[in-house]
Coordinates of C-alpha atoms and ligand atoms in Angstrom, one line a residue:
M19 CA -63.6 -5.6 83.1
L20 CA -63.2 -4.2 79.6
L21 CA -60.9 -1.5 81.0
L22 CA -59.0 -4.1 83.0
S23 CA -58.5 -6.3 79.9
L24 CA -56.7 -3.4 78.2
F25 CA -54.0 -3.4 80.9
V26 CA -53.8 -7.0 82.0
S27 CA -52.2 -9.5 79.6
P28 CA -54.1 -12.7 78.7
Q29 CA -51.4 -14.8 80.2
K30 CA -52.2 -13.2 83.6
Q31 CA -55.9 -13.6 83.0
I32 CA -55.7 -17.2 82.0
R33 CA -53.8 -17.8 85.2
T34 CA -56.4 -16.0 87.4
N35 CA -59.6 -17.9 87.2
A36 CA -61.8 -19.5 84.5
R37 CA -64.8 -17.1 85.0
E38 CA -62.6 -14.0 84.6
Y39 CA -61.0 -15.5 81.5
N40 CA -64.4 -16.5 80.0
S41 CA -65.8 -13.0 80.4
W42 CA -62.6 -11.6 78.7
T43 CA -63.1 -14.1 75.9
R44 CA -66.7 -12.9 75.4
Q45 CA -65.5 -9.3 75.1
K46 CA -63.0 -10.4 72.5
V47 CA -65.9 -12.1 70.6
C48 CA -67.9 -8.8 70.7
G49 CA -64.8 -7.0 69.3
S50 CA -64.9 -9.7 66.5
N51 CA -61.7 -11.4 67.4
L52 CA -61.5 -14.5 69.6
I53 CA -58.9 -16.1 71.8
I54 CA -60.5 -19.2 73.2
D55 CA -59.1 -21.7 75.6
L56 CA -60.8 -25.0 74.8
N57 CA -60.2 -26.2 78.3
E58 CA -62.5 -23.5 79.5
E59 CA -64.9 -22.6 76.7
L60 CA -66.5 -25.3 74.7
T61 CA -68.1 -23.4 71.8
P62 CA -65.4 -22.5 69.2
P63 CA -66.5 -21.4 65.7
S64 CA -67.2 -24.2 63.2
G65 CA -65.9 -22.6 60.0
C66 CA -63.3 -20.2 58.5
D67 CA -61.5 -19.3 55.3
L68 CA -58.1 -20.4 56.5
C69 CA -57.1 -22.7 59.3
I70 CA -53.5 -22.8 60.4
V71 CA -52.3 -25.4 62.9
G72 CA -49.3 -24.3 65.1
T73 CA -48.1 -21.0 66.2
G74 CA -44.3 -21.5 66.0
A75 CA -41.9 -19.7 63.7
A76 CA -43.8 -20.7 60.5
G77 CA -47.3 -20.0 61.9
L78 CA -46.4 -16.6 63.3
A79 CA -44.6 -15.5 60.2
L80 CA -47.8 -16.2 58.3
A81 CA -49.9 -14.5 61.0
S82 CA -47.8 -11.4 60.7
E83 CA -49.2 -11.0 57.1
L84 CA -52.7 -12.4 57.7
I85 CA -53.5 -9.8 60.5
K86 CA -53.3 -7.2 57.8
T87 CA -56.0 -8.8 55.7
G88 CA -59.8 -9.2 55.9
L89 CA -59.5 -13.0 55.8
D90 CA -61.3 -15.0 58.4
V91 CA -58.5 -17.0 60.0
I92 CA -58.3 -19.5 62.8
F93 CA -55.1 -20.7 64.4
L94 CA -55.2 -24.0 66.4
E95 CA -52.5 -24.2 69.1
S96 CA -52.0 -27.4 71.1
G97 CA -50.8 -25.5 74.3
A98 CA -51.5 -22.1 75.8
F99 CA -48.9 -19.5 76.9
R100 CA -46.5 -21.5 78.9
K101 CA -45.1 -25.0 79.1
E102 CA -47.5 -27.6 80.6
A103 CA -46.2 -31.1 81.3
E104 CA -49.3 -32.9 79.9
V105 CA -49.3 -30.9 76.6
Q106 CA -45.5 -31.3 76.2
A107 CA -45.9 -35.0 76.8
L108 CA -47.8 -35.2 73.4
Y109 CA -44.3 -34.7 71.8
E110 CA -42.9 -37.9 73.3
S111 CA -41.3 -40.0 70.6
V112 CA -39.6 -43.4 70.2
V113 CA -36.0 -42.8 69.2
D114 CA -34.4 -45.6 67.2
G115 CA -30.7 -44.6 66.5
P116 CA -28.2 -42.1 67.7
C117 CA -29.1 -39.0 69.8
F118 CA -32.1 -37.1 68.7
N119 CA -33.0 -34.3 71.0
F120 CA -36.7 -34.4 70.5
Q121 CA -37.3 -33.0 73.9
G122 CA -35.9 -29.6 72.7
R123 CA -39.2 -28.7 71.2
S124 CA -41.8 -26.4 72.9
R125 CA -45.5 -27.1 72.5
F126 CA -47.3 -23.8 73.2
F127 CA -47.9 -20.4 71.7
G128 CA -44.7 -19.4 70.0
G129 CA -43.7 -23.1 69.4
S130 CA -40.0 -23.8 69.6
T131 CA -39.2 -20.1 69.4
N132 CA -39.8 -20.2 73.1
C133 CA -36.6 -22.2 73.6
W134 CA -34.5 -21.6 70.4
I135 CA -31.5 -19.3 70.6
G136 CA -32.3 -17.1 67.5
Q137 CA -29.3 -17.6 65.3
L138 CA -30.2 -16.6 61.7
L139 CA -28.6 -17.9 58.6
A140 CA -29.9 -18.4 55.1
L141 CA -29.4 -21.7 53.2
E142 CA -26.6 -21.1 50.6
D143 CA -27.0 -21.0 46.8
Q144 CA -25.3 -24.4 46.4
D145 CA -27.8 -26.1 48.8
F146 CA -30.5 -25.5 46.2
L147 CA -28.5 -27.2 43.4
H148 CA -28.2 -30.9 42.7
Q149 CA -24.7 -32.0 43.6
D150 CA -23.8 -35.2 41.9
W151 CA -21.7 -36.5 44.9
I152 CA -24.6 -36.0 47.3
Q153 CA -27.5 -38.4 46.8
H154 CA -31.0 -36.8 46.5
S155 CA -29.6 -33.3 46.9
G156 CA -31.0 -30.0 45.5
W157 CA -34.3 -28.2 45.6
P158 CA -37.0 -27.8 42.9
L159 CA -36.6 -24.0 43.5
Q160 CA -33.7 -21.7 42.9
K161 CA -32.4 -19.6 45.8
T162 CA -33.2 -16.5 43.8
E163 CA -36.9 -17.3 44.1
L164 CA -36.6 -17.0 47.9
L165 CA -34.4 -13.9 48.0
P166 CA -37.2 -11.3 48.5
Y167 CA -38.8 -13.4 51.2
L168 CA -35.5 -13.9 53.0
K169 CA -35.4 -10.1 53.3
T170 CA -39.0 -10.0 54.7
A171 CA -38.0 -12.8 57.1
L172 CA -35.0 -10.7 58.3
R173 CA -37.4 -7.8 59.0
F174 CA -39.7 -10.2 60.8
Y175 CA -36.9 -11.2 63.2
N176 CA -36.0 -7.5 63.6
S177 CA -32.6 -8.0 62.0
D178 CA -30.9 -5.9 59.3
Q179 CA -30.8 -6.3 55.5
L180 CA -27.0 -6.7 55.1
N181 CA -25.9 -9.9 53.3
F182 CA -24.2 -12.5 55.5
D183 CA -20.7 -12.3 53.8
S184 CA -19.4 -9.3 51.8
D185 CA -21.6 -6.6 53.6
L186 CA -20.7 -7.8 57.1
L187 CA -17.0 -8.5 56.3
K188 CA -16.8 -4.9 55.0
L189 CA -18.8 -3.5 58.0
F190 CA -16.3 -5.0 60.4
G191 CA -13.2 -4.2 58.2
L192 CA -12.4 -7.9 57.7
E193 CA -12.1 -7.9 53.9
E194 CA -8.6 -9.3 54.0
N195 CA -8.9 -13.1 54.4
P196 CA -6.3 -14.5 56.8
F197 CA -7.0 -18.0 55.3
D198 CA -6.3 -19.5 51.9
P199 CA -9.5 -18.6 50.0
A200 CA -9.2 -21.8 48.0
L201 CA -9.9 -23.6 51.2
L202 CA -12.0 -21.5 53.6
R203 CA -14.9 -19.1 53.2
R204 CA -15.9 -16.6 55.9
Y205 CA -19.2 -15.0 56.7
F206 CA -21.4 -14.1 59.7
S207 CA -24.6 -15.4 61.3
K208 CA -27.0 -12.9 62.7
W209 CA -28.9 -13.2 66.0
A210 CA -32.5 -12.2 66.4
P211 CA -32.5 -9.4 69.0
R212 CA -35.9 -10.6 70.4
P213 CA -36.1 -14.3 69.6
H214 CA -39.1 -15.3 71.7
L215 CA -41.9 -14.5 69.3
Q216 CA -44.7 -14.9 71.9
A217 CA -44.0 -11.6 73.5
E218 CA -44.1 -9.8 70.2
Y219 CA -47.0 -11.6 68.6
L220 CA -49.5 -12.2 71.4
P221 CA -50.5 -8.5 71.5
K222 CA -50.9 -8.6 67.7
F223 CA -53.4 -11.5 68.0
E224 CA -55.3 -9.6 70.8
T225 CA -55.8 -6.5 68.7
S226 CA -56.3 -8.2 65.3
K227 CA -59.9 -8.1 64.0
N228 CA -59.7 -11.2 61.8
V229 CA -57.2 -13.7 63.3
N230 CA -58.6 -16.0 66.0
L231 CA -56.7 -18.3 68.3
L232 CA -57.9 -21.5 69.8
L233 CA -55.8 -22.7 72.7
H234 CA -55.5 -26.3 73.9
A235 CA -56.7 -27.3 70.4
N236 CA -54.9 -30.4 69.2
L237 CA -55.4 -31.4 65.6
T238 CA -56.2 -35.1 65.5
R239 CA -58.0 -35.8 62.3
I240 CA -58.1 -34.5 58.7
D241 CA -61.2 -35.5 56.7
L242 CA -61.0 -35.4 52.9
N243 CA -63.9 -35.2 50.4
S244 CA -65.2 -38.3 48.6
T245 CA -62.8 -37.9 45.7
L246 CA -59.9 -37.6 48.2
D247 CA -58.5 -34.4 46.6
Q248 CA -59.6 -31.8 49.1
V249 CA -59.7 -31.3 52.9
Q250 CA -63.3 -31.0 53.9
K251 CA -63.0 -30.6 57.7
I252 CA -60.7 -31.3 60.6
E253 CA -61.3 -32.7 64.1
F254 CA -59.4 -31.3 67.1
V255 CA -59.6 -32.1 70.8
N256 CA -59.0 -30.3 74.0
N257 CA -56.8 -31.6 76.9
E258 CA -59.7 -33.8 78.1
G259 CA -60.2 -35.3 74.6
K260 CA -63.4 -33.4 73.9
K261 CA -63.9 -33.3 70.2
F262 CA -64.6 -30.3 68.0
S263 CA -64.8 -29.9 64.2
L264 CA -64.1 -27.1 61.8
E265 CA -64.6 -26.6 58.1
M266 CA -62.3 -24.4 56.1
K267 CA -61.3 -23.4 52.6
K268 CA -57.6 -24.0 53.2
L269 CA -55.7 -25.9 55.8
V270 CA -52.0 -25.1 56.5
L271 CA -50.0 -27.4 58.8
C272 CA -47.2 -25.5 60.7
M273 CA -46.7 -28.1 63.4
G274 CA -42.9 -28.5 63.2
G275 CA -40.5 -30.7 61.4
I276 CA -41.6 -34.0 63.0
E277 CA -45.3 -33.4 63.7
N278 CA -46.1 -32.3 60.1
A279 CA -45.2 -35.8 58.9
R280 CA -46.7 -37.5 62.0
I281 CA -50.2 -36.1 61.6
L282 CA -50.3 -37.0 57.9
L283 CA -49.0 -40.5 58.5
A284 CA -51.5 -41.0 61.4
N285 CA -54.5 -40.1 59.2
T286 CA -55.1 -43.5 57.7
R287 CA -59.0 -43.6 57.8
Q288 CA -59.5 -42.7 54.1
I289 CA -56.0 -43.4 52.7
P290 CA -54.5 -46.4 54.5
Q291 CA -50.8 -45.3 53.9
G292 CA -51.5 -41.8 55.2
I293 CA -52.3 -38.5 53.5
G294 CA -49.8 -37.5 50.8
N295 CA -48.0 -40.9 51.1
Q296 CA -49.1 -42.5 47.8
H297 CA -45.4 -43.1 46.9
D298 CA -44.2 -44.1 50.3
L299 CA -42.1 -40.9 50.6
L300 CA -43.9 -39.3 53.6
G301 CA -41.5 -39.2 56.7
R302 CA -38.5 -40.3 54.6
F303 CA -35.4 -38.2 53.9
F304 CA -35.5 -37.0 57.5
Q305 CA -32.4 -34.9 58.3
D306 CA -30.9 -32.8 61.1
H307 CA -27.7 -30.9 61.1
T308 CA -25.0 -33.2 62.6
Q309 CA -23.0 -31.5 65.3
L310 CA -19.5 -32.2 66.5
M311 CA -17.3 -30.6 69.1
A312 CA -13.9 -30.6 67.2
G313 CA -11.5 -29.4 69.9
F314 CA -10.0 -26.5 71.8
L315 CA -8.0 -23.6 70.4
K316 CA -4.9 -22.1 72.0
P317 CA -4.5 -18.5 70.7
E318 CA -1.3 -17.5 69.1
D319 CA -2.1 -13.9 68.3
E320 CA -5.0 -13.1 70.6
K321 CA -5.8 -9.7 69.1
K322 CA -6.0 -11.1 65.6
L323 CA -8.0 -14.1 66.8
Q324 CA -10.5 -11.9 68.5
E325 CA -10.8 -9.7 65.4
H326 CA -11.4 -12.5 63.0
C327 CA -13.1 -15.2 65.0
F328 CA -15.1 -13.7 67.9
E329 CA -18.6 -12.3 67.8
R330 CA -19.2 -8.6 66.9
T331 CA -22.0 -6.1 67.6
H332 CA -23.3 -3.3 65.5
N333 CA -26.3 -1.0 66.2
G334 CA -27.3 -3.3 69.0
L335 CA -27.3 -6.4 66.9
L336 CA -25.0 -9.4 67.4
Y337 CA -23.1 -11.3 64.7
T338 CA -21.0 -14.5 64.9
P339 CA -18.2 -15.3 62.4
K340 CA -18.6 -18.6 60.6
F341 CA -16.2 -20.6 58.5
S342 CA -17.0 -23.0 55.7
L343 CA -15.1 -25.0 53.0
N344 CA -14.5 -23.3 49.7
F345 CA -17.2 -24.8 47.4
E346 CA -14.7 -26.0 44.8
K347 CA -12.8 -27.8 47.5
Q348 CA -16.0 -29.4 48.7
R349 CA -16.7 -30.6 45.2
Q350 CA -13.2 -31.9 44.6
E351 CA -13.2 -33.9 47.8
K352 CA -16.9 -34.9 47.5
L353 CA -17.7 -33.4 51.0
L354 CA -21.0 -32.2 52.5
N355 CA -21.6 -28.6 53.2
L356 CA -20.6 -27.5 56.7
S357 CA -19.6 -24.7 59.0
A358 CA -17.4 -24.1 62.0
T359 CA -17.9 -21.7 64.9
I360 CA -15.2 -20.6 67.4
W361 CA -16.8 -20.1 70.8
P362 CA -14.8 -18.1 73.4
G363 CA -15.4 -19.0 77.0
N364 CA -17.5 -22.0 76.1
P365 CA -18.0 -24.3 79.1
D366 CA -17.1 -28.0 78.8
T367 CA -18.7 -29.2 75.6
I368 CA -17.1 -32.6 75.1
L369 CA -20.5 -33.9 76.4
P370 CA -19.5 -37.4 77.7
R371 CA -23.1 -37.7 78.9
R372 CA -24.4 -37.4 75.4
V373 CA -21.9 -39.9 74.1
L374 CA -23.1 -42.4 76.8
S375 CA -26.7 -41.8 75.8
N376 CA -25.8 -42.6 72.2
I377 CA -24.2 -45.8 73.3
R378 CA -27.4 -46.7 75.1
R379 CA -29.6 -45.8 72.1
L380 CA -27.4 -47.7 69.7
R381 CA -27.8 -50.8 71.9
F382 CA -24.2 -51.9 72.2
T383 CA -23.7 -55.1 74.3
T384 CA -20.8 -55.1 76.8
S385 CA -18.7 -57.3 74.5
Q386 CA -19.4 -55.1 71.5
L387 CA -18.4 -52.1 73.7
I388 CA -15.1 -53.7 74.8
S389 CA -14.2 -54.8 71.3
G390 CA -15.5 -51.6 69.8
P391 CA -15.6 -48.0 71.1
A392 CA -14.2 -48.7 74.6
F393 CA -10.7 -47.3 73.7
D394 CA -12.3 -44.1 72.3
L395 CA -14.3 -43.7 75.4
V396 CA -11.4 -44.1 77.7
Q397 CA -9.5 -41.4 75.7
L398 CA -12.5 -39.1 75.9
A399 CA -12.9 -39.6 79.6
L400 CA -9.1 -38.9 80.2
K401 CA -9.3 -35.8 78.0
N402 CA -12.3 -34.6 79.9
Q403 CA -10.6 -35.2 83.2
A404 CA -7.5 -33.3 82.1
L405 CA -9.7 -30.4 81.1
Q406 CA -11.4 -30.4 84.5
I407 CA -8.0 -30.3 86.3
E408 CA -6.8 -27.6 84.0
K409 CA -9.9 -25.6 84.8
C410 CA -9.2 -26.0 88.6
L411 CA -5.6 -24.9 88.2
H412 CA -6.3 -22.0 86.0
P413 CA -9.9 -20.9 86.7
S414 CA -9.5 -17.5 85.0
Q415 CA -8.1 -18.9 81.8
Q416 CA -10.6 -18.6 79.0
R417 CA -11.3 -21.8 77.1
I418 CA -12.0 -21.5 73.3
S419 CA -13.8 -24.4 71.7
V420 CA -14.5 -25.1 68.0
S421 CA -17.7 -26.8 66.9
I422 CA -18.8 -28.0 63.5
M423 CA -22.3 -28.3 62.1
A424 CA -22.8 -30.3 58.9
Q425 CA -25.4 -31.0 56.3
Q426 CA -26.9 -34.5 56.4
E427 CA -27.0 -36.4 53.2
P428 CA -30.7 -37.0 52.3
S429 CA -31.4 -40.7 52.6
P430 CA -34.8 -42.5 52.4
E431 CA -33.6 -44.8 55.2
S432 CA -33.5 -41.8 57.6
R433 CA -37.2 -41.4 58.5
I434 CA -40.1 -40.6 60.7
L435 CA -42.4 -43.5 61.2
L436 CA -45.3 -44.1 63.5
A437 CA -44.6 -46.1 66.8
K438 CA -47.0 -48.6 68.2
K439 CA -47.3 -46.5 71.4
R440 CA -50.0 -43.8 71.3
D441 CA -50.2 -40.4 73.0
R442 CA -52.9 -39.5 75.6
L443 CA -55.1 -38.4 72.7
G444 CA -54.8 -41.6 70.8
I445 CA -52.4 -40.5 68.1
P446 CA -49.5 -42.9 67.5
Q447 CA -46.2 -41.4 68.7
S448 CA -43.5 -40.7 66.1
K449 CA -40.7 -43.2 65.8
I450 CA -37.5 -41.3 64.8
Q451 CA -35.1 -43.3 62.8
W452 CA -32.3 -40.7 62.4
R453 CA -29.6 -42.1 60.1
P454 CA -26.8 -39.7 59.3
T455 CA -24.4 -41.4 56.9
V456 CA -20.6 -41.8 57.3
N457 CA -20.3 -38.9 54.8
S458 CA -21.2 -36.5 57.6
W459 CA -18.4 -37.9 59.7
R460 CA -15.9 -38.0 56.8
S461 CA -16.7 -34.4 55.9
M462 CA -16.5 -33.1 59.5
V463 CA -13.1 -34.8 60.2
R464 CA -11.6 -33.5 56.9
F465 CA -12.9 -30.0 57.6
A466 CA -11.5 -30.1 61.1
E467 CA -8.1 -31.0 59.7
I468 CA -8.2 -28.1 57.1
L469 CA -9.4 -25.7 59.8
Q470 CA -6.5 -26.9 62.1
S471 CA -3.9 -26.3 59.4
Q472 CA -5.4 -22.9 58.3
L473 CA -5.6 -21.6 61.9
E474 CA -2.0 -22.5 62.5
K475 CA -0.8 -21.1 59.1
S476 CA -2.5 -17.8 59.7
A477 CA -0.9 -17.6 63.2
L478 CA -4.3 -17.3 64.8
G479 CA -4.0 -20.3 67.1
K480 CA -3.3 -24.0 67.6
L481 CA -6.4 -26.2 67.4
E482 CA -6.1 -29.3 69.5
L483 CA -8.5 -31.9 68.0
L484 CA -10.3 -34.3 70.3
P485 CA -8.8 -37.8 70.2
H486 CA -11.7 -39.5 68.3
I487 CA -11.4 -36.9 65.5
R488 CA -7.6 -36.9 65.3
Q489 CA -7.8 -40.7 65.0
N490 CA -10.8 -40.7 62.7
S491 CA -12.7 -43.2 64.9
K492 CA -14.5 -46.1 63.3
H493 CA -17.2 -45.6 66.0
W494 CA -18.3 -42.2 64.7
Q495 CA -22.0 -42.7 65.4
I496 CA -21.5 -42.3 69.1
F497 CA -20.0 -38.9 68.6
M498 CA -22.7 -37.5 66.3
F499 CA -25.4 -35.3 67.7
D500 CA -28.5 -33.6 66.2
S501 CA -29.1 -29.8 66.4
C502 CA -32.9 -29.7 67.1
H503 CA -33.3 -28.8 63.4
P504 CA -35.7 -31.4 62.0
I505 CA -35.7 -31.3 58.2
G506 CA -37.0 -33.1 55.2
S507 CA -39.9 -35.4 56.3
T508 CA -42.4 -33.8 53.9
R509 CA -40.0 -32.9 51.2
M510 CA -40.7 -30.5 48.4
A511 CA -40.3 -31.9 44.9
K512 CA -41.2 -31.5 41.2
S513 CA -43.4 -34.6 41.1
P514 CA -45.3 -36.8 43.5
Q515 CA -42.9 -39.6 42.6
E516 CA -40.1 -37.6 44.2
G517 CA -41.7 -35.9 47.2
V518 CA -44.7 -35.0 49.3
L519 CA -45.2 -31.3 48.5
D520 CA -45.2 -29.3 45.3
T521 CA -43.2 -26.0 45.0
D522 CA -46.2 -24.1 46.5
C523 CA -45.9 -26.3 49.7
R524 CA -49.2 -28.0 48.7
V525 CA -49.5 -31.7 49.4
F526 CA -49.5 -33.4 46.0
G527 CA -53.0 -34.2 44.9
I528 CA -54.8 -32.3 47.7
S529 CA -55.7 -28.9 46.4
N530 CA -56.3 -27.0 49.8
L531 CA -53.8 -28.7 52.1
F532 CA -50.4 -27.0 52.6
V533 CA -47.4 -27.7 54.9
L534 CA -45.0 -25.0 56.0
G535 CA -41.7 -25.6 57.9
S536 CA -38.3 -27.2 57.6
S537 CA -40.0 -30.5 56.9
S538 CA -40.4 -29.2 53.3
F539 CA -36.7 -28.7 52.7
P540 CA -35.4 -31.4 50.4
T541 CA -31.8 -30.7 51.4
G542 CA -30.9 -28.9 54.6
G543 CA -27.4 -27.5 54.0
H544 CA -25.6 -26.6 57.2
S545 CA -27.5 -23.3 58.0
N546 CA -29.9 -23.0 60.9
P547 CA -33.3 -23.5 59.3
T548 CA -35.7 -21.0 60.8
L549 CA -34.9 -18.0 58.6
T550 CA -35.4 -20.0 55.4
L551 CA -38.6 -21.7 56.7
S552 CA -40.0 -18.3 57.6
A553 CA -39.1 -17.1 54.1
L554 CA -41.2 -20.0 52.7
A555 CA -44.1 -18.9 54.8
F556 CA -43.9 -15.3 53.4
R557 CA -43.6 -16.8 49.9
F558 CA -46.7 -18.9 50.5
F559 CA -48.7 -15.8 51.6
D560 CA -47.5 -13.8 48.6
Q561 CA -48.1 -16.5 46.0
I562 CA -51.2 -18.4 47.3
I563 CA -53.1 -16.1 49.6
K564 CA -52.5 -12.6 48.3
P565 CA -53.7 -13.1 44.7
E566 CA -57.0 -14.6 46.0
L567 CA -57.4 -11.7 48.4
E568 CA -56.7 -9.1 45.8
A569 CA -59.4 -10.7 43.6
Q570 CA -61.8 -10.6 46.5
E571 CA -60.6 -7.1 47.5
K572 CA -59.8 -8.3 51.0
M573 CA -56.4 -6.7 51.1
P574 CA -56.3 -3.4 53.0
Ligands
LIG613 C1 -33.0 -25.5 71.8 C2 -33.2 -25.1 70.4 C3 -32.4 -24.1 69.8 C4 -32.6 -23.8 68.5 N1 -31.9 -22.8 67.9 C5 -32.1 -22.4 66.6 C6 -31.4 -21.3 66.1 O1 -30.5 -20.7 66.7 N2 -31.6 -21.0 64.8 C7 -32.5 -21.6 64.0 O2 -32.7 -21.3 62.8 N3 -33.3 -22.6 64.6 C8 -33.1 -23.0 65.8 N4 -33.9 -24.0 66.4 C9 -34.9 -24.6 65.6 C10 -36.2 -23.7 65.6 O3 -36.7 -23.6 66.9 C11 -37.2 -24.3 64.6 O4 -36.6 -24.4 63.3 C12 -38.5 -23.5 64.5 O5 -39.0 -23.2 65.7 C13 -39.5 -24.3 63.7 O6 -40.6 -23.6 63.5 P1 -42.0 -24.3 63.2 O7 -43.1 -23.3 63.2 O8 -41.9 -25.2 62.0 O9 -42.2 -25.3 64.4 P2 -42.4 -25.0 66.0 O10 -41.7 -23.7 66.3 O11 -41.9 -26.2 66.7 O12 -43.9 -24.8 66.2 C14 -44.8 -25.9 66.0 C15 -46.2 -25.4 66.7 O13 -47.2 -26.4 66.4 C16 -47.9 -26.7 67.6 N5 -48.5 -28.0 67.4 C17 -47.8 -29.2 67.2 N6 -48.6 -30.2 67.1 C18 -49.9 -29.7 67.2 C19 -51.2 -30.3 67.1 N7 -51.4 -31.6 66.9 N8 -52.3 -29.4 67.2 C20 -52.1 -28.1 67.3 N9 -50.9 -27.5 67.4 C21 -49.8 -28.3 67.4 C22 -46.9 -26.5 68.7 O14 -47.5 -26.3 69.9 C23 -46.1 -25.3 68.2 O15 -46.7 -24.1 68.6 C24 -33.7 -24.4 67.7 C25 -34.5 -25.3 68.3 C26 -34.3 -25.7 69.6 C27 -35.2 -26.7 70.2

């Protein structure tokens, strides 16, 4: 069996039968590392130095450092190695407001990196600054403090160390800007070549001597000491609701941008308003990147368009050109930060289905619909129909679409709350009140106009904006979609009067409780969040864990 376990992956073993898996588990115990499925084995350890909840992007970035140490670490993971309907159902939420794609998340080893697409971008310098035209903007950190950790994060995702603008523009010979630089900036996003972290990190857990993994282990309760300033122990349950408890020196929540806030809000036994919520800020300032399909592009100079606007590869890595507003222009017109991507060959992305689902969620009555967005909807349906006909008549013609992703202005009214309804394990579901402000719409429409004129002036192509954008529709909320980038619900701040976490990602007032993930971002910019949240995990290791290990000589 020992020999067999060297060749057969645990996924395969877990799928075979319980007895086989248990005997493999015992062998792992003898080798000093454990991977225990709590649905099969009911005797997990009862203490550790460091407990980390969640094995998504944040948890695995931290694991990549912890496996090099002598620290006794336990990871709790709600799922196992593949999607299971009853575990996934624990993510169900009540959505109050426009589209929020909460079903996008994955609840098993690897977290949402099992379903993400691996586009890497860093938040920009200006996202870290307070901008007087954007309420509650800025970070309590400078971007320079994150720079070394962003480099580590790029290595973690097997990407290169080139910067996103000048280095890549030079690499691809695109230094000459076809646009007016006072209006548009250009840079590239990078794509992680192997985005699904499970395949890369499961073998590392198997061979690690100090990092243990408990599967089907759902964190349900956090117990503080009598002075309410330290976590003493936690309670977690398996799929059947069987309870286990664990004591640890430090607890790190890496449960994702919604669940981090939910578990703290749900722990009301000792602090009625929830842990870390003494100033009623927990769950507030919830943001996501607002997404908008702007329109379709008819190329003028195809070769030039391809050169400047379509994706590139180098050394087996993929890069996508991005366009943003010049920062000075953004300041002058008091706009939010945003970016555009030109997608060749993109299928129909007008998404009438998503617009209809927004109408349902926003609870329009028939008379409100008729007097309100009905005209916009008819125009959208007609446009969609025209595109379908065009596709039938010219099946080989490539369609080029332009999409925009924007920052959401942080607002206390946009928030995660607890719903009355509970999940199967008795934890109240999250209630998602996502409230982008009209500034997102205003910024995206203005940006679309600038993009349209610049594409035309540079003879790259003619951008046909969709009717609701061209006419700056009053019913903007039905056209606004999230990007599965939940941000801000446990915001980092200088003081507990302004946020939930300090700059070490520690919950204010609780010395050994930390939260990692995009829930800590006070402002989300427009950049996909995972590279930056991973950088924060590496910074946490370097600034909180490593100094203690060096003092105890537990670093190799
Ligand atoms: C379809 C899609 C596409 C995306 N594309 C991109 C992209 O291109 N670029 C980008 O930067 N980002 C992208 N994202 C976002 C990205 O996936 C997240 O930013 C990232 O995964 C967040 O990492 P995390 O560790 O904070 O949370 P997650 O990856 O969500 O991990 C959370 C972990 O916690 C576990 N967990 C939750 N609750 C409990 C509990 N009670 N007990 C125990 N364990 C628990 C979960 O099972 C999971 O393993 C995308 C997301 C989706 C859904």
